[in-house]
């Protein structure tokens, strides 16, 4: 029984086990025809290898060191963080956890790692009752190099002090009733979309805890060149906890998953997809005696507002119950306050994608709602108008 | 039951894509250290230019970071798969462009040959020839040759190309035959002209 091609080649490459190698060795010793084939195959293999060897980089040809390469990759990742906030609005299909958690953590926290971490360290919200939008100019933020230097330190700092707990992934449920039961809330749905047979997912509650280490925070601010921003001393050593209650997501229409990274052309994600997320307002537990206003102003200054502007804005906001959404100043994204569902809500319009998209958020009777879909404010308002 | 999830850095606090939530845990930094050079070299062999090879290598690891595989039983295989795909796509683009530029009689191409010292020019010509042949082979066969040359094991090759480990030997031999045939054709064409 002669050797097959794979056996001959694998023998040559020494890719077989001991026993096999032995067996084939023995066979070769007695089989001239297999020997000839082995000879031919190995000669060709060596020749091809020598041809390919010409492609190898020579020692004198310089190239990036591993560290330099890693640092270049980091540059790219950080740059992507900067446009991620904008990208968020194009994600139409999100499990409830990603959607709402993203809104709350990312919207309160955001584009730049230090800002992100800093924000989560003084959320200063007790139960979210209002939403306010702050526009900021990314150009006013610390420049990229100093950001990069401090970003890693800051992350290391925060990593020791941040705990995130969630009990499981979002699960698909059969209908609104089941979702209501699981989440313990009365799910409201837009009647105007009822004919689109919604799908429902349920995300159980999650919890985040943050231990504040003020000296390190201050060191980071200093490294960013913002030693002028003051944080109250009482904050040091405190623990801030955020509770995200269970949420229900209703998905209407055609919602596609995020695009395949291997595909060449950009995917149009929104094919007439509307998503409504609802959950009881998150609660934040922070130690008593903290001057929330001072923290809020520090946050605004970090976003690039002057001390006076920060103070002025701060006066108009009830920090203890307001969710702040920072929006980078850009021609494509606009926002305005609208009257929906009997309360004041915030409508954010994103025109940077193929189709205009909106996100409408409001809080009613202690429930936080977020509606995203294709179109403009009018469509959004109509949908909310039909909520039951 | 609540499960505590301790994340190492704050960037993990933001949901990037669904993939990172259910992919297997692995150490990105360690993977980067371990595989960077091998990935870079494979790409250099394919595209022949340092800058481009670096860019493609960084992109390979970017994909690992942003869209990690669900299973990591063969991380090397996964990285090689991404790398050879990127590399051969780039090679084809390069060769199409070179072909066009050559046909159009672009001065630059001629000049760059003239400005290199003789040994370097000769080496570049030889490299170009090999890469040209690779570009003309069936993609999988070209990838097989490159990966084998880059000292990948049969297991890594199988994982990278999505073939059965027991077929690697046969397919590799055939790929080398194809390489040889194309090489002969080129030689004949050269002598004829």
Coordinates of C-alpha atoms in Angstrom, one line a residue:
Chain A
X1 CA 0.0 0.0 0.0
X2 CA 1.8 3.1 -1.2
X3 CA 2.0 6.4 0.6
X4 CA -0.5 9.1 -0.3
X5 CA 0.5 12.7 -0.9
X6 CA -0.4 13.9 2.5
X7 CA 1.7 11.2 4.2
X8 CA 4.7 12.0 2.1
X9 CA 4.5 15.7 2.7
X10 CA 3.7 15.5 6.3
X11 CA 6.6 13.2 6.8
X12 CA 8.9 15.7 5.1
X13 CA 7.5 18.4 7.3
X14 CA 7.7 16.2 10.4
X15 CA 4.1 16.9 11.2
X16 CA 3.2 13.3 12.1
X17 CA 3.3 11.5 15.4
X18 CA 6.2 9.2 16.4
X19 CA 4.5 6.0 15.4
X20 CA 3.4 7.3 12.0
X21 CA 6.9 8.7 11.3
X22 CA 8.3 5.3 12.1
X23 CA 5.8 3.5 9.9
X24 CA 6.5 5.7 6.9
X25 CA 10.2 5.6 7.4
X26 CA 10.1 1.8 7.3
X27 CA 8.0 1.9 4.2
X28 CA 10.2 4.3 2.4
X29 CA 13.2 2.1 3.1
X30 CA 11.7 -0.7 1.0
X31 CA 9.7 1.2 -1.6
X32 CA 11.6 2.8 -4.5
X33 CA 8.6 4.3 -6.1
X34 CA 7.6 6.1 -2.9
X35 CA 11.2 7.2 -2.5
X36 CA 11.2 8.8 -5.9
X37 CA 8.0 10.6 -5.1
X38 CA 9.4 11.7 -1.8
X39 CA 12.5 13.0 -3.6
X40 CA 10.4 15.0 -6.1
X41 CA 8.2 16.5 -3.5
X42 CA 11.0 17.4 -1.1
X43 CA 13.1 18.9 -3.9
X44 CA 10.2 21.1 -5.1
X45 CA 9.4 22.0 -1.5
X46 CA 12.9 23.2 -0.9
X47 CA 13.0 25.1 -4.1
X48 CA 9.8 26.9 -3.4
X49 CA 11.0 27.7 0.1
X50 CA 14.2 29.2 -1.3
X51 CA 12.1 31.4 -3.7
X52 CA 9.9 32.6 -0.9
X53 CA 12.9 33.2 1.2
X54 CA 13.7 36.1 -1.0
X55 CA 10.6 37.8 0.3
X56 CA 11.7 37.8 3.9
X57 CA 12.8 41.1 5.4
X58 CA 16.5 41.4 5.8
X59 CA 18.0 42.2 9.2
X60 CA 19.1 45.6 7.9
X61 CA 15.7 46.5 6.7
X62 CA 14.2 48.5 9.6
X63 CA 10.8 48.2 11.0
X64 CA 8.6 49.2 13.9
X65 CA 9.5 47.8 17.3
X66 CA 6.7 46.0 19.2
X67 CA 6.3 48.9 21.5
X68 CA 6.0 51.4 18.8
X69 CA 3.5 49.3 17.0
X70 CA 1.4 48.9 20.1
X71 CA 1.5 52.6 20.7
X72 CA 0.3 53.3 17.1
X73 CA -2.6 50.9 17.6
X74 CA -3.4 52.8 20.8
X75 CA -3.5 56.1 18.9
X76 CA -6.0 54.6 16.5
X77 CA -8.2 53.2 19.3
X78 CA -8.2 56.6 21.1
X79 CA -9.1 58.4 18.0
X80 CA -12.0 56.0 17.5
X81 CA -13.2 56.7 21.0
X82 CA -13.6 60.3 19.9
X83 CA -16.0 59.6 17.2
X84 CA -17.7 56.8 19.1
X85 CA -20.3 59.1 20.6
X86 CA -21.4 60.1 17.2
X87 CA -21.3 56.6 16.0
X88 CA -23.6 55.5 18.8
X89 CA -26.6 57.0 17.2
X90 CA -26.3 54.8 14.1
X91 CA -26.5 51.6 16.1
X92 CA -30.1 50.8 15.8
X93 CA -30.1 47.3 17.1
X94 CA -28.9 47.0 20.6
X95 CA -29.7 44.7 23.5
X96 CA -31.2 46.8 26.2
X97 CA -28.1 46.6 28.3
X98 CA -25.9 48.1 25.6
X99 CA -28.4 50.7 24.6
X100 CA -29.4 52.1 27.9
X101 CA -26.2 51.5 29.7
X102 CA -24.5 53.2 26.8
X103 CA -26.8 56.1 27.1
X104 CA -26.3 56.5 30.8
X105 CA -22.7 55.7 31.1
X106 CA -21.5 57.0 27.8
X107 CA -23.9 59.9 27.7
X108 CA -22.9 60.9 31.1
X109 CA -19.4 59.9 30.4
X110 CA -18.0 59.9 26.9
X111 CA -15.6 60.8 24.4
X112 CA -12.4 61.0 26.3
X113 CA -11.2 58.5 28.9
X114 CA -10.4 61.0 31.6
X115 CA -13.7 62.8 31.1
X116 CA -15.5 59.5 31.1
X117 CA -13.9 58.4 34.3
X118 CA -14.2 61.7 36.0
X119 CA -17.9 61.9 35.1
X120 CA -18.7 58.6 36.6
X121 CA -17.0 59.6 39.8
X122 CA -19.4 62.3 40.5
X123 CA -22.6 61.4 38.9
X124 CA -24.4 63.3 41.6
X125 CA -27.7 62.2 40.5
X126 CA -30.1 60.7 42.9
X127 CA -33.0 59.6 40.9
X128 CA -32.9 60.9 37.3
X129 CA -35.8 63.1 36.7
X130 CA -34.6 65.4 34.0
X131 CA -32.4 65.4 31.0
X132 CA -30.3 68.3 30.0
X133 CA -27.9 68.6 27.0
X134 CA -24.6 70.4 27.1
X135 CA -22.9 71.2 23.8
X136 CA -19.2 71.3 23.9
X137 CA -16.4 72.0 21.5
X138 CA -13.9 69.1 21.4
X139 CA -11.3 71.7 20.5
X140 CA -11.5 73.1 23.9
X141 CA -10.6 69.8 25.5
X142 CA -7.0 69.0 26.4
X143 CA -4.9 68.1 23.3
X144 CA -4.4 64.6 22.1
X145 CA -0.9 64.0 23.4
X146 CA -1.6 65.0 27.0
X147 CA -4.8 63.0 26.8
X148 CA -2.9 60.0 25.7
X149 CA -0.4 60.2 28.5
X150 CA -2.9 60.6 31.2
X151 CA -5.5 58.3 29.7
X152 CA -3.6 55.2 30.6
X153 CA -2.7 56.4 34.1
X154 CA -6.3 57.3 34.7
X155 CA -7.5 54.0 33.4
X156 CA -5.2 52.1 35.7
X157 CA -6.4 54.3 38.6
X158 CA -10.1 53.7 37.8
X159 CA -9.7 50.0 37.2
X160 CA -8.8 49.5 40.8
X161 CA -11.9 51.3 42.0
X162 CA -14.7 50.4 39.6
X163 CA -16.9 47.4 39.9
X164 CA -19.5 46.5 37.4
X165 CA -22.1 43.8 38.0
X166 CA -24.7 42.6 35.8
X167 CA -26.7 39.4 36.0
X168 CA -26.6 38.0 32.6
X169 CA -27.2 39.1 29.0
X170 CA -30.3 40.5 27.6
X171 CA -32.8 37.7 26.8
X172 CA -35.5 37.6 24.1
X173 CA -39.0 37.3 25.5
X174 CA -42.2 36.4 23.8
X175 CA -44.3 39.4 24.4
X176 CA -44.9 42.6 26.3
X177 CA -46.7 40.9 29.1
X178 CA -43.8 38.6 29.8
X179 CA -41.4 41.5 29.6
X180 CA -43.6 43.5 32.0
X181 CA -43.7 40.6 34.4
X182 CA -39.9 40.1 34.4
X183 CA -39.0 43.7 34.7
X184 CA -41.7 44.5 37.2
X185 CA -42.9 47.5 35.2
X186 CA -45.9 48.3 33.1
X187 CA -44.5 48.3 29.6
X188 CA -45.8 51.0 27.3
X189 CA -45.9 50.6 23.6
X190 CA -46.6 52.8 20.7
X191 CA -49.9 51.9 19.1
X192 CA -48.9 53.4 15.8
X193 CA -46.2 50.8 15.3
X194 CA -48.2 47.8 16.5
X195 CA -48.6 46.4 13.0
X196 CA -44.8 45.9 12.8
X197 CA -44.9 43.0 15.2
X198 CA -42.3 44.0 17.7
X199 CA -39.7 41.7 19.3
X200 CA -38.9 42.2 22.9
X201 CA -35.8 41.8 25.0
X202 CA -35.4 42.0 28.7
X203 CA -32.2 43.0 30.5
X204 CA -32.0 42.4 34.2
X205 CA -30.7 45.0 36.6
X206 CA -27.1 46.0 36.8
X207 CA -25.0 47.8 39.3
X208 CA -21.9 49.9 39.2
X209 CA -19.8 51.0 42.1
X210 CA -17.0 53.5 42.2
X211 CA -14.5 54.2 44.9
X212 CA -13.2 57.8 44.6
X213 CA -9.5 58.4 45.2
X214 CA -9.2 62.2 45.1
X215 CA -5.4 62.6 45.1
X216 CA -5.0 60.5 42.0
X217 CA -7.9 62.3 40.3
X218 CA -6.3 65.6 41.1
X219 CA -3.0 64.3 39.7
X220 CA -4.6 63.4 36.5
X221 CA -6.3 66.8 36.2
X222 CA -3.0 68.4 36.8
X223 CA -1.4 66.3 34.1
X224 CA -4.1 67.4 31.8
X225 CA -3.2 71.0 32.5
X226 CA -6.5 71.5 34.4
X227 CA -5.3 72.0 38.0
X228 CA -7.7 74.9 38.1
X229 CA -10.7 72.6 38.3
X230 CA -11.6 72.0 41.9
X231 CA -13.1 68.9 43.3
X232 CA -14.6 68.9 46.8
X233 CA -12.5 67.3 49.5
X234 CA -15.4 65.4 50.9
X235 CA -15.4 63.3 47.8
X236 CA -12.3 61.4 48.8
X237 CA -12.7 57.8 49.8
X238 CA -16.4 57.9 49.1
X239 CA -18.3 55.3 47.2
X240 CA -20.7 56.1 44.5
X241 CA -23.1 53.5 43.5
X242 CA -25.3 53.4 40.4
X243 CA -28.2 51.1 40.1
X244 CA -29.7 50.4 36.7
X245 CA -33.0 48.7 37.1
X246 CA -34.2 46.0 34.7
X247 CA -35.1 47.3 31.3
X248 CA -37.3 46.3 28.4
X249 CA -36.5 46.9 24.8
X250 CA -39.1 46.8 22.0
X251 CA -37.7 46.4 18.5
X252 CA -39.9 47.3 15.5
X253 CA -39.2 46.8 11.9
X254 CA -36.0 45.7 10.2
X255 CA -33.1 46.0 12.5
X256 CA -29.7 44.8 11.3
X257 CA -26.9 43.6 13.5
X258 CA -23.7 45.7 13.4
X259 CA -21.9 45.4 10.0
X260 CA -19.5 42.6 9.3
X261 CA -16.0 44.0 9.6
X262 CA -14.9 42.0 6.6
X263 CA -17.3 43.7 4.3
X264 CA -15.9 46.3 2.0
X265 CA -18.8 48.7 1.8
X266 CA -20.3 50.5 4.8
X267 CA -23.6 49.0 5.9
X268 CA -26.8 51.0 6.1
X269 CA -27.9 49.8 9.4
X270 CA -31.2 51.4 9.7
X271 CA -33.7 49.9 7.3
X272 CA -36.7 51.4 9.0
X273 CA -35.9 50.2 12.4
X274 CA -37.3 51.7 15.6
X275 CA -36.2 50.8 19.1
X276 CA -37.9 51.8 22.3
X277 CA -36.1 51.2 25.6
X278 CA -37.7 51.8 28.9
X279 CA -36.7 51.3 32.5
X280 CA -37.3 52.8 35.8
X281 CA -34.9 55.8 36.3
X282 CA -31.5 54.7 37.5
X283 CA -30.6 55.7 41.0
X284 CA -27.3 56.9 42.3
X285 CA -26.2 56.6 45.9
X286 CA -23.6 59.1 46.9
X287 CA -22.6 60.1 50.4
X288 CA -24.5 62.9 52.0
X289 CA -22.8 66.3 52.4
X290 CA -21.3 66.5 49.0
X291 CA -21.6 69.8 47.2
X292 CA -23.1 68.5 44.0
X293 CA -23.1 71.8 42.3
X294 CA -19.4 72.2 42.7
X295 CA -18.9 68.8 41.1
X296 CA -21.2 69.6 38.3
X297 CA -19.3 72.8 37.6
X298 CA -16.0 71.0 37.5
X299 CA -17.5 68.6 35.0
X300 CA -18.6 71.4 32.8
X301 CA -15.2 73.1 33.0
X302 CA -13.7 69.9 31.9
X303 CA -15.9 69.9 28.9
X304 CA -14.4 73.2 28.0
X305 CA -16.8 75.7 29.5
X306 CA -15.3 78.7 31.2
X307 CA -15.8 79.0 34.9
X308 CA -18.4 81.7 34.3
X309 CA -20.3 79.7 31.7
X310 CA -20.2 76.6 34.0
X311 CA -21.6 78.6 36.9
X312 CA -24.3 80.0 34.7
X313 CA -25.4 76.7 33.3
X314 CA -25.1 75.1 36.7
X315 CA -27.6 77.5 38.1
X316 CA -30.3 76.4 35.7
X317 CA -29.9 72.7 36.5
X318 CA -30.9 70.6 39.4
X319 CA -27.9 68.5 39.7
X320 CA -29.3 66.1 42.1
X321 CA -31.8 64.8 39.6
X322 CA -30.6 65.6 36.2
X323 CA -28.9 63.4 33.6
X324 CA -26.5 65.4 31.6
X325 CA -25.8 64.5 28.0
X326 CA -22.8 66.1 26.4
X327 CA -22.9 66.5 22.7
X328 CA -19.8 67.5 20.7
X329 CA -20.4 70.6 18.7
X330 CA -20.9 69.4 15.1
X331 CA -22.9 70.4 12.2
X332 CA -24.5 67.0 11.9
X333 CA -25.9 66.6 15.4
X334 CA -28.5 68.9 16.8
X335 CA -30.7 68.7 19.8
X336 CA -33.7 70.5 21.2
X337 CA -36.1 70.2 24.0
X338 CA -39.5 69.0 23.1
X339 CA -42.8 68.5 24.8
X340 CA -43.6 64.8 24.8
X341 CA -45.8 62.5 26.8
X342 CA -46.7 65.5 29.0
X343 CA -43.1 66.2 30.0
X344 CA -40.0 67.9 28.6
X345 CA -37.9 65.5 26.6
X346 CA -34.7 65.9 24.6
X347 CA -34.6 65.2 20.9
X348 CA -31.2 64.5 19.4
X349 CA -31.0 64.5 15.6
X350 CA -28.2 62.9 13.7
X351 CA -27.8 63.8 10.1
X352 CA -24.4 62.3 9.6
X353 CA -25.7 59.0 8.4
X354 CA -27.3 57.9 5.2
X355 CA -30.7 58.5 6.6
X356 CA -31.4 61.0 9.2
X357 CA -31.8 59.4 12.6
X358 CA -33.2 60.6 15.9
X359 CA -32.9 59.7 19.5
X360 CA -35.6 61.0 21.8
X361 CA -35.3 60.7 25.6
X362 CA -37.7 61.6 28.3
X363 CA -38.6 60.7 31.8
X364 CA -42.1 60.3 33.0
X365 CA -43.3 59.2 36.4
X366 CA -39.9 57.9 37.2
X367 CA -39.5 55.9 34.0
X368 CA -36.8 56.6 31.6
X369 CA -37.6 56.2 27.9
X370 CA -35.3 56.2 24.9
X371 CA -36.7 56.0 21.4
X372 CA -34.4 55.7 18.4
X373 CA -35.4 55.5 14.8
X374 CA -35.1 56.8 11.3
X375 CA -36.5 60.1 10.4
X376 CA -36.8 63.4 12.2
X377 CA -38.5 64.8 15.2
X378 CA -42.0 64.7 13.7
X379 CA -41.9 60.9 13.3
X380 CA -40.6 60.6 16.8
X381 CA -43.3 62.7 18.3
X382 CA -46.0 60.9 16.4
X383 CA -44.7 57.6 17.8
X384 CA -44.6 58.8 21.3
X385 CA -48.0 60.4 20.9
X386 CA -49.4 56.9 20.3
X387 CA -47.9 55.4 23.5
X388 CA -50.3 53.5 25.6
Chain B
X1 CA -27.5 35.1 40.3
X2 CA -25.4 38.3 40.0
X3 CA -22.0 37.7 38.8
X4 CA -19.2 40.1 39.5
X5 CA -17.3 41.2 36.4
X6 CA -14.1 42.9 37.2
X7 CA -12.7 44.7 34.1
X8 CA -9.1 45.5 33.9
X9 CA -9.3 48.9 32.3
X10 CA -11.9 51.4 32.0
X11 CA -12.3 50.9 28.3
X12 CA -14.0 47.7 29.1
X13 CA -16.8 49.6 30.7
X14 CA -18.1 50.8 27.4
X15 CA -19.9 48.2 25.3
X16 CA -18.0 48.0 22.1
X17 CA -19.7 45.3 20.2
X18 CA -21.7 42.3 21.2
X19 CA -18.7 40.2 20.3
X20 CA -16.5 41.2 23.2
X21 CA -19.2 40.2 25.6
X22 CA -19.4 36.6 24.6
X23 CA -15.9 36.0 23.2
X24 CA -13.6 33.9 25.3
X25 CA -11.3 35.7 27.6
X26 CA -7.7 36.1 26.4
X27 CA -4.9 38.5 27.1
X28 CA -4.7 41.0 24.3
X29 CA -1.4 42.4 25.4
X30 CA 0.2 39.0 25.6
X31 CA -1.1 38.1 22.2
X32 CA 0.2 41.3 20.7
X33 CA 3.7 40.7 22.2
X34 CA 3.7 37.1 21.1
X35 CA 2.4 37.4 17.5
X36 CA 3.4 40.9 16.4
X37 CA 6.6 39.9 14.6
X38 CA 5.3 36.8 13.0
X39 CA 2.3 38.7 11.6
X40 CA 4.5 41.5 10.4
X41 CA 6.9 39.2 8.7
X42 CA 4.1 37.3 6.9
X43 CA 2.7 40.5 5.7
X44 CA 6.1 41.8 4.6
X45 CA 6.6 38.7 2.6
X46 CA 3.3 39.2 0.8
X47 CA 3.3 42.9 0.2
X48 CA 7.0 43.6 0.1
X49 CA 6.9 47.1 1.6
X50 CA 7.7 48.0 5.1
X51 CA 5.1 50.8 5.6
X52 CA 2.3 48.8 4.1
X53 CA 3.2 45.7 6.0
X54 CA 3.2 47.7 9.2
X55 CA -0.2 49.2 8.5
X56 CA -1.7 45.9 7.7
X57 CA -0.2 44.3 10.7
X58 CA -1.6 47.0 12.9
X59 CA -5.0 46.5 11.2
X60 CA -4.8 42.8 12.0
X61 CA -4.5 43.5 15.7
X62 CA -7.1 46.2 15.5
X63 CA -9.5 43.5 14.3
X64 CA -8.4 41.3 17.2
X65 CA -9.2 44.1 19.6
X66 CA -12.5 45.3 18.1
X67 CA -13.9 42.0 16.8
X68 CA -12.3 39.2 18.7
X69 CA -13.0 35.6 17.8
X70 CA -15.6 33.7 19.8
X71 CA -13.2 30.9 20.5
X72 CA -9.5 31.2 21.1
X73 CA -8.3 27.6 20.7
X74 CA -6.1 28.8 17.9
X75 CA -5.4 32.5 18.2
X76 CA -2.4 32.2 15.9
X77 CA -4.5 30.6 13.2
X78 CA -7.1 33.4 13.5
X79 CA -4.5 36.1 13.3
X80 CA -2.8 34.5 10.3
X81 CA -6.1 34.2 8.5
X82 CA -6.9 37.9 8.9
X83 CA -3.3 38.8 8.0
X84 CA -3.1 36.7 4.8
X85 CA -6.5 38.0 3.7
X86 CA -5.5 41.5 4.2
X87 CA -2.1 40.9 2.6
X88 CA -3.2 39.2 -0.5
X89 CA -5.9 41.8 -1.1
X90 CA -3.3 44.4 -0.8
X91 CA -1.0 42.5 -3.1
X92 CA -3.6 42.3 -5.8
X93 CA -4.3 45.9 -5.5
X94 CA -0.6 46.6 -5.7
X95 CA -0.2 44.5 -8.8
X96 CA -3.2 45.9 -10.6
X97 CA -1.8 49.3 -9.9
X98 CA 1.7 48.4 -11.0
X99 CA 0.4 46.7 -14.1
X100 CA -1.5 49.8 -15.0
X101 CA 1.4 52.1 -14.2
X102 CA 3.7 50.0 -16.2
X103 CA 1.4 49.9 -19.1
X104 CA 0.9 53.6 -19.0
X105 CA 4.7 54.0 -19.0
X106 CA 4.9 55.8 -15.7
X107 CA 8.3 57.4 -15.3
X108 CA 8.4 57.0 -11.5
X109 CA 8.5 53.2 -11.7
X110 CA 11.5 53.3 -14.1
X111 CA 13.2 55.9 -12.1
X112 CA 12.9 54.1 -8.8
X113 CA 14.6 51.1 -10.4
X114 CA 17.4 53.3 -11.6
X115 CA 18.0 55.0 -8.3
X116 CA 18.6 51.8 -6.3
X117 CA 22.0 50.3 -6.0
X118 CA 22.5 47.3 -8.2
X119 CA 22.2 44.7 -5.5
X120 CA 19.1 46.1 -4.1
X121 CA 17.5 46.6 -7.5
X122 CA 18.3 43.0 -8.3
X123 CA 16.8 41.8 -5.0
X124 CA 13.7 43.9 -5.6
X125 CA 13.3 42.4 -9.1
X126 CA 13.5 38.9 -7.7
X127 CA 11.1 39.7 -5.0
X128 CA 8.7 41.2 -7.5
X129 CA 8.8 38.1 -9.6
X130 CA 8.0 35.9 -6.7
X131 CA 5.2 38.1 -5.6
X132 CA 3.9 38.3 -9.1
X133 CA 3.7 34.5 -9.1
X134 CA 1.9 34.5 -5.8
X135 CA -0.6 37.0 -7.1
X136 CA -1.4 34.8 -10.0
X137 CA -2.0 31.7 -8.0
X138 CA -5.3 30.8 -6.6
X139 CA -5.6 32.7 -3.3
X140 CA -5.7 29.7 -1.1
X141 CA -2.7 28.1 -2.7
X142 CA -0.7 31.3 -2.4
X143 CA -1.7 31.6 1.3
X144 CA -0.7 28.0 1.9
X145 CA 2.8 28.6 0.5
X146 CA 3.3 31.8 2.5
X147 CA 2.1 30.4 5.8
X148 CA 4.2 27.3 5.4
X149 CA 7.2 29.4 4.6
X150 CA 6.4 31.5 7.7
X151 CA 6.9 28.4 9.8
X152 CA 3.3 27.8 10.7
X153 CA 2.4 24.3 11.8
X154 CA -0.1 22.3 10.0
X155 CA -2.6 23.0 12.8
X156 CA -2.1 26.8 12.4
X157 CA -2.4 26.6 8.7
X158 CA -5.5 24.5 9.0
X159 CA -7.1 27.0 11.4
X160 CA -6.0 30.0 9.3
X161 CA -7.4 28.7 6.1
X162 CA -10.4 26.7 7.3
X163 CA -9.2 23.3 6.0
X164 CA -8.9 19.9 7.6
X165 CA -5.5 19.3 9.2
X166 CA -5.3 16.0 7.3
X167 CA -5.5 17.8 4.0
X168 CA -2.7 20.3 4.6
X169 CA 0.0 18.0 3.2
X170 CA -1.8 17.3 0.0
X171 CA -3.0 20.8 -0.6
X172 CA 0.5 22.2 0.1
X173 CA 2.1 19.9 -2.4
X174 CA -0.4 20.9 -5.0
X175 CA 0.1 24.6 -4.2
X176 CA 3.8 24.2 -4.7
X177 CA 3.3 22.5 -8.0
X178 CA 1.2 25.4 -9.1
X179 CA 3.9 27.8 -8.0
X180 CA 6.5 25.9 -10.0
X181 CA 4.3 25.8 -13.1
X182 CA 3.7 29.5 -13.1
X183 CA 7.4 30.1 -12.5
X184 CA 8.2 28.0 -15.6
X185 CA 5.7 29.9 -17.7
X186 CA 7.2 33.2 -16.7
X187 CA 10.7 31.9 -17.6
X188 CA 9.5 30.7 -20.9
X189 CA 7.8 34.0 -21.6
X190 CA 10.9 35.9 -20.7
X191 CA 13.1 33.9 -22.9
X192 CA 10.6 34.1 -25.8
X193 CA 10.6 37.9 -25.6

